[in-house]
mmCIF file of C-alpha atoms in Angstrom:
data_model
loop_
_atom_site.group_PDB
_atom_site.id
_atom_site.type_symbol
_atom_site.label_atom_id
_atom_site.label_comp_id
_atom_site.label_asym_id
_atom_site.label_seq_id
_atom_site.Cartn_x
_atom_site.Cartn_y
_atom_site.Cartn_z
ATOM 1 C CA UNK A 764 -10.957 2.528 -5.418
ATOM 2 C CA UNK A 765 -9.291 5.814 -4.495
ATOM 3 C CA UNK A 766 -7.519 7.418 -7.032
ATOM 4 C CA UNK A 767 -3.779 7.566 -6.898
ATOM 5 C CA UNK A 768 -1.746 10.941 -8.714
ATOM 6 C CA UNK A 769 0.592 12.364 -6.291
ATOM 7 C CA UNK A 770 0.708 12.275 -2.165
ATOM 8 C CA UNK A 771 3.118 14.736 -0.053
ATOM 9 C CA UNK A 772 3.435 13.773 3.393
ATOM 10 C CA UNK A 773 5.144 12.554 5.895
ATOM 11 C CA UNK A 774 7.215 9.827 5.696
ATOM 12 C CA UNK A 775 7.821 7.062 8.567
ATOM 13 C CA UNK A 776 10.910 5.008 8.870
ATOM 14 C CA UNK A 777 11.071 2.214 9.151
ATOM 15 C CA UNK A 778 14.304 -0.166 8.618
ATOM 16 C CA UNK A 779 13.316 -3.643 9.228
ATOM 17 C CA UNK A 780 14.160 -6.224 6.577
ATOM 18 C CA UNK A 781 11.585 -9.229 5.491
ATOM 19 C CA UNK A 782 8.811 -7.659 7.681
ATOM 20 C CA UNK A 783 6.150 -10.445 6.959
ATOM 21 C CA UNK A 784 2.239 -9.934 6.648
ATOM 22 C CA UNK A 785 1.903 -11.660 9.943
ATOM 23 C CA UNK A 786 3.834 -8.449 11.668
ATOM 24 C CA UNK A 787 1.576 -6.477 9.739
ATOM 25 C CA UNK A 788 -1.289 -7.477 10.437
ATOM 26 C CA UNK A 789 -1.416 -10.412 13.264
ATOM 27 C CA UNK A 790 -3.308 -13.840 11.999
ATOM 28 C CA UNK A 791 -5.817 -13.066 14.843
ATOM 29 C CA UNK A 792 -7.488 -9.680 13.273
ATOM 30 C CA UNK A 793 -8.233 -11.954 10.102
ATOM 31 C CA UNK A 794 -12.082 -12.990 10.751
ATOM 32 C CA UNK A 795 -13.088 -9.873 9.347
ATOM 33 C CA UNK A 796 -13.475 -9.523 5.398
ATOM 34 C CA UNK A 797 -14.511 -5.713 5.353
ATOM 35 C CA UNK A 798 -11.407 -3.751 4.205
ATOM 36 C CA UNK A 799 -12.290 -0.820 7.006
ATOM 37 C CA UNK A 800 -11.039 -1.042 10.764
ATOM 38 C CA UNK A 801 -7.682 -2.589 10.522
ATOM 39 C CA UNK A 802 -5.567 0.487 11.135
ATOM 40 C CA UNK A 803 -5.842 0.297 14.369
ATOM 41 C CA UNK A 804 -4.049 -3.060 14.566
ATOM 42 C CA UNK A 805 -1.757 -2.050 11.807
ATOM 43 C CA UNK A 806 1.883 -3.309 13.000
ATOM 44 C CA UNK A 807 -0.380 -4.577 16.567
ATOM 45 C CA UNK A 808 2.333 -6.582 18.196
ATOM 46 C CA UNK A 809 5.096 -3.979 17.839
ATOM 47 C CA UNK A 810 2.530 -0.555 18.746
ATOM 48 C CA UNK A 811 0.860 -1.941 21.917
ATOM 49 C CA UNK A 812 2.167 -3.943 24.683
ATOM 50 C CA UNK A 813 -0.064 -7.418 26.629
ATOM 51 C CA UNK A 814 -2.000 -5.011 28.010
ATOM 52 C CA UNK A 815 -3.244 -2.761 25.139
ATOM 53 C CA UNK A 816 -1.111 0.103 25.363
ATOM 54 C CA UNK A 817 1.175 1.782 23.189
ATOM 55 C CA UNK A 818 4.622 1.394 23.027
ATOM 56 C CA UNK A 819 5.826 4.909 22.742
ATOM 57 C CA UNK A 820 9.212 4.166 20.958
ATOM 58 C CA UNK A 821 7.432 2.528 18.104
ATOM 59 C CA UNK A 822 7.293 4.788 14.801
ATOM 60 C CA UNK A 823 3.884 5.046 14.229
ATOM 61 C CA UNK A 824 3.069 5.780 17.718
ATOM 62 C CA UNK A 825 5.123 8.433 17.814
ATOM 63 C CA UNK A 826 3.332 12.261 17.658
ATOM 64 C CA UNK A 827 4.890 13.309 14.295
ATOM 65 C CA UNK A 828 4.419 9.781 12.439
ATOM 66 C CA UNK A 829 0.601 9.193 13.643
ATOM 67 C CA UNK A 830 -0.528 10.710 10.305
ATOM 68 C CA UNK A 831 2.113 9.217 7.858
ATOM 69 C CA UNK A 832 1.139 8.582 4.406
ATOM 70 C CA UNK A 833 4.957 7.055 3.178
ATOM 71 C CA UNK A 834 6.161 4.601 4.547
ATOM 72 C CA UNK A 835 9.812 3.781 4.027
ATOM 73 C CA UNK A 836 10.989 0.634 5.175
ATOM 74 C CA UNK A 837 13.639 -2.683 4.494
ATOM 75 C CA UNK A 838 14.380 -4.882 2.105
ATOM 76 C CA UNK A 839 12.029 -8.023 0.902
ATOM 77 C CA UNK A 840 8.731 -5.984 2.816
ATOM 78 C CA UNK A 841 5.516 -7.892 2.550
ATOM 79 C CA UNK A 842 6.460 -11.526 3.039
ATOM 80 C CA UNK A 843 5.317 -14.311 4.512
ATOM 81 C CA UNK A 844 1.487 -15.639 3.881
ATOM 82 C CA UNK A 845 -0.561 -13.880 1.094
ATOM 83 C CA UNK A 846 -3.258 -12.516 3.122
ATOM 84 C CA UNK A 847 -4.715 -9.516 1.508
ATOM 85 C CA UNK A 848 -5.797 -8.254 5.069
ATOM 86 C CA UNK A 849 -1.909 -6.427 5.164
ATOM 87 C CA UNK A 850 -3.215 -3.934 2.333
ATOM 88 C CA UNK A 851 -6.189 -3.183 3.928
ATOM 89 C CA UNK A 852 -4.670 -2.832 7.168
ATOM 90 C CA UNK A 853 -2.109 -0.502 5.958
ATOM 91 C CA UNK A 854 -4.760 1.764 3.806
ATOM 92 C CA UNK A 855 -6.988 1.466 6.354
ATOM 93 C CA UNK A 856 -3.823 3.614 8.621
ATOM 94 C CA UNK A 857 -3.816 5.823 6.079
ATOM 95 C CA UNK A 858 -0.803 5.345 4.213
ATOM 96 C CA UNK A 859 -0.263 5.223 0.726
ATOM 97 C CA UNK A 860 2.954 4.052 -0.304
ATOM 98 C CA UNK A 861 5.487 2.048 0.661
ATOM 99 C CA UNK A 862 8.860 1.933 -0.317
ATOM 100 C CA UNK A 863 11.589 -0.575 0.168
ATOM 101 C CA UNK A 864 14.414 -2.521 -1.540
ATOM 102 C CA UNK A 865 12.086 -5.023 -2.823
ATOM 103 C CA UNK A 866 8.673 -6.629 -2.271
ATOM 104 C CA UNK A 867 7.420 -9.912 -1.558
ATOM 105 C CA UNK A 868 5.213 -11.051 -5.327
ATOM 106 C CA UNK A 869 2.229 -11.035 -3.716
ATOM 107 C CA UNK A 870 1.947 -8.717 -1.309
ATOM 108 C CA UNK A 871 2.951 -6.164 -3.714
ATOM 109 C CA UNK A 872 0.251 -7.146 -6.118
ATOM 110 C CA UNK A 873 -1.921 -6.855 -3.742
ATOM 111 C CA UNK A 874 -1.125 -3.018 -2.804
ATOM 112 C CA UNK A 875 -1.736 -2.288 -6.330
ATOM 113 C CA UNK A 876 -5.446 -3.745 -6.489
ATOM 114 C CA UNK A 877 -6.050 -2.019 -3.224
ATOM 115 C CA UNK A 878 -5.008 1.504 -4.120
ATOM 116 C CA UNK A 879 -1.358 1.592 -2.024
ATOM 117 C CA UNK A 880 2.211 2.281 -4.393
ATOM 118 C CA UNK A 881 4.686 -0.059 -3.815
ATOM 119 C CA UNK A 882 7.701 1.401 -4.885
ATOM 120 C CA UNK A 883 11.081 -0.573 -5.374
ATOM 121 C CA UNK A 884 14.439 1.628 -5.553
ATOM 122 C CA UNK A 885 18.181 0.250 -5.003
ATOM 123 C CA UNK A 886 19.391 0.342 -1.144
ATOM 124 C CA UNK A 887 21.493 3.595 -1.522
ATOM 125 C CA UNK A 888 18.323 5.378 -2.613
ATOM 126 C CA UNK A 889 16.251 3.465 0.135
ATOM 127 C CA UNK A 890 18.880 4.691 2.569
ATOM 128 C CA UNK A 891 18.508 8.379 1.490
ATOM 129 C CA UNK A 892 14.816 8.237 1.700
ATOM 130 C CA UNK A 893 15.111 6.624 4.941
ATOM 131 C CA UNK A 894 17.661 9.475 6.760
ATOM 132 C CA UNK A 895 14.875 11.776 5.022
ATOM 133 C CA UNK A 896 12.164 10.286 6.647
ATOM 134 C CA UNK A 897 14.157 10.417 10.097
ATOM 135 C CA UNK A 898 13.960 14.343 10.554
ATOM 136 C CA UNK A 899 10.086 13.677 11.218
ATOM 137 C CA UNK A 900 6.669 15.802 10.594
ATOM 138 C CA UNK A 901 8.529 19.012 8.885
ATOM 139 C CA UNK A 902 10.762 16.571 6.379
ATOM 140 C CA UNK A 903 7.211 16.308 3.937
ATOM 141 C CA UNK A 904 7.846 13.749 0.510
ATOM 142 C CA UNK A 905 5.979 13.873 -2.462
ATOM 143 C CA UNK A 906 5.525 10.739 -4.663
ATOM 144 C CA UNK A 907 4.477 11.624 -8.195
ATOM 145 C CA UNK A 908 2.619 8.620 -10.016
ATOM 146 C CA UNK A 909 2.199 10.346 -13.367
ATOM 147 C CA UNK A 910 5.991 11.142 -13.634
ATOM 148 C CA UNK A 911 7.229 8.346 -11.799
ATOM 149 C CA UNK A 912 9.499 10.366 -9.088
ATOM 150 C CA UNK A 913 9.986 10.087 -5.658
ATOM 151 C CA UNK A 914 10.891 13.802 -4.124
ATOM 152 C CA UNK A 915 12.931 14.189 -1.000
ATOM 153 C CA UNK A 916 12.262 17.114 1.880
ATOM 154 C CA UNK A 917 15.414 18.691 0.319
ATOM 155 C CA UNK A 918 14.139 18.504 -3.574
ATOM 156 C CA UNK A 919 16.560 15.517 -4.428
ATOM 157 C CA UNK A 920 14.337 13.576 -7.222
ATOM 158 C CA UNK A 921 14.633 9.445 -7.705
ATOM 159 C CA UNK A 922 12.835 8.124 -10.327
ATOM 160 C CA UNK A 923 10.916 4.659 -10.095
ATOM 161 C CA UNK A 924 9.767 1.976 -12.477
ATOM 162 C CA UNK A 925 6.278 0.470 -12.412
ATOM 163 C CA UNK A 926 4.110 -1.454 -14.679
ATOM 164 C CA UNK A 927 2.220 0.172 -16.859
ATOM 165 C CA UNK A 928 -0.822 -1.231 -16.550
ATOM 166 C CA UNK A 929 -0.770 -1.076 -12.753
ATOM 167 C CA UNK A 930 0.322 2.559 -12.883
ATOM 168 C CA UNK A 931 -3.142 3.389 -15.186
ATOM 169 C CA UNK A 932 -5.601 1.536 -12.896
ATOM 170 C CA UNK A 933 -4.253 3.565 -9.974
ATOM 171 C CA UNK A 934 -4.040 6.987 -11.527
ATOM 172 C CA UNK A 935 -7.731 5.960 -12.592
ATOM 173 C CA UNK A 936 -8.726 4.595 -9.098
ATOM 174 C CA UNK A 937 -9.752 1.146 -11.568
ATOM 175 C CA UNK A 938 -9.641 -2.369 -9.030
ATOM 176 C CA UNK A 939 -10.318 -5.954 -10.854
ATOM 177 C CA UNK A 940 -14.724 -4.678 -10.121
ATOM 178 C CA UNK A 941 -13.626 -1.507 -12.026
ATOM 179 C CA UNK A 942 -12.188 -2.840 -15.269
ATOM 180 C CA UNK A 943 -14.880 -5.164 -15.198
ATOM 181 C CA UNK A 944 -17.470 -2.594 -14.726
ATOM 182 C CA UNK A 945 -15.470 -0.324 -17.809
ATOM 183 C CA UNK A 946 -16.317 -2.986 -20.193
ATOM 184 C CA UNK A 947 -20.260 -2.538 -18.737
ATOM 185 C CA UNK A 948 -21.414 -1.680 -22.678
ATOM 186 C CA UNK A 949 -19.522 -4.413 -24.331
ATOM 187 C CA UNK A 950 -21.009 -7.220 -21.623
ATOM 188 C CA UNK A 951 -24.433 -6.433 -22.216
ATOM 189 C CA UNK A 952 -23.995 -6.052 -25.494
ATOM 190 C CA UNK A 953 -22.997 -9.460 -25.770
ATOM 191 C CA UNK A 954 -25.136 -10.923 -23.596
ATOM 192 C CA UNK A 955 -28.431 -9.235 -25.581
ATOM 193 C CA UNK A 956 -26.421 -11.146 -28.758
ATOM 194 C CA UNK A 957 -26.296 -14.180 -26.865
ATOM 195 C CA UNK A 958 -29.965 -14.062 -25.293
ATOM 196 C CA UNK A 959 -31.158 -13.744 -29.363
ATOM 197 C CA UNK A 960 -29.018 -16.476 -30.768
ATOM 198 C CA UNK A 961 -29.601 -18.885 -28.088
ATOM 199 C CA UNK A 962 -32.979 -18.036 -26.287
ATOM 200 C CA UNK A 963 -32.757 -21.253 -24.401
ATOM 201 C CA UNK A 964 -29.680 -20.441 -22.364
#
């Protein structure tokens, strides 16, 4: 999993509340189980219209949010159905964090084994971040894992909470097949135990 210390970018608002996984990332794109090609369909129903093509007033189809990394959007983001497709879709786009008022439980569990920062700050913050994110390509945020800050075009600083634990395995890039794989020496050492003591298993 990619690594996550610090991402400047671009921010896109985007101030819809309880956008489910379904408006993410339509039930229809869900045969796949590769974690690669959803972007495209990220948000589908809202970027492109019956016929395919892009709805020019939606965010992410506008010229200065096409390459947004931050995505700042409304309260209780990420409900609905727990399908892990929304991650991928939204990594796939190429953004990296997400902040809102809150998170649907799953959904934001999710983000965290697949490499995205969920990020949950009061609604007077949100707002900030969200006016921020409305002056476009030149208004460039920086999120700073390490010391937990979320930095506005103009320098204003808000600091964030996250779990511990879920804050080391993304600084370290570490999924559930990466803190598996760090405990490599300590598996095989105890399955060469187990082979001797009990050579008919």
């Amino acid at each position: 999993m990619e690594k996550f210390t610090e991402v400047t970018g671009t921010a896109a608002p985007m101030p819809l509340v309880n956008i489910d996984t379904d408006m993410i990332i339509p039930k229809v794109f869900l045969k796949t189980i590769k974690r690669s090609g959803l972007g495209v369909n990220l948000f589908d129903e809202m970027r492109y219209d019956r016929e395919g093509n892009e709805i020019p007033d939606f965010v992410l189809n506008q010229p200065q949010y096409r390459d947004a990394q931050i995505l700042v959007a409304g309260d209780n983001f990420g409900c609905g159905s727990s399908r892990e497709h929304a991650p991928w879709a939204i990594k796939d786009f190429g953004i990296r964090c997400v902040i809102a008022p809150s998170f649907a439980d799953i959904f934001h569990n999710n983000c965290f084994k697949n490499g995205i920062l969920p990020i949950a700050l009061p609604q007077e913050q949100v707002d900030v971040l969200m006016k921020d994110a409305e002056k476009g390509s030149n208004a460039r945020m920086t999120i700073d894992l390490e010391g937990q800050t979320v930095t506005t075009s103009d320098g204003e600083k808000f600091p964030f909470e996250v779990d511990a634990f879920k804050k080391h395995c993304l600084l370290n890039g570490l999924d559930d097949i990466g803190l598996t794989l760090e405990k490599g020496t300590a598996i095989d050492s105890y399955e060469d135990s187990l082979s001797q003591s009990r050579p008919w298993v």
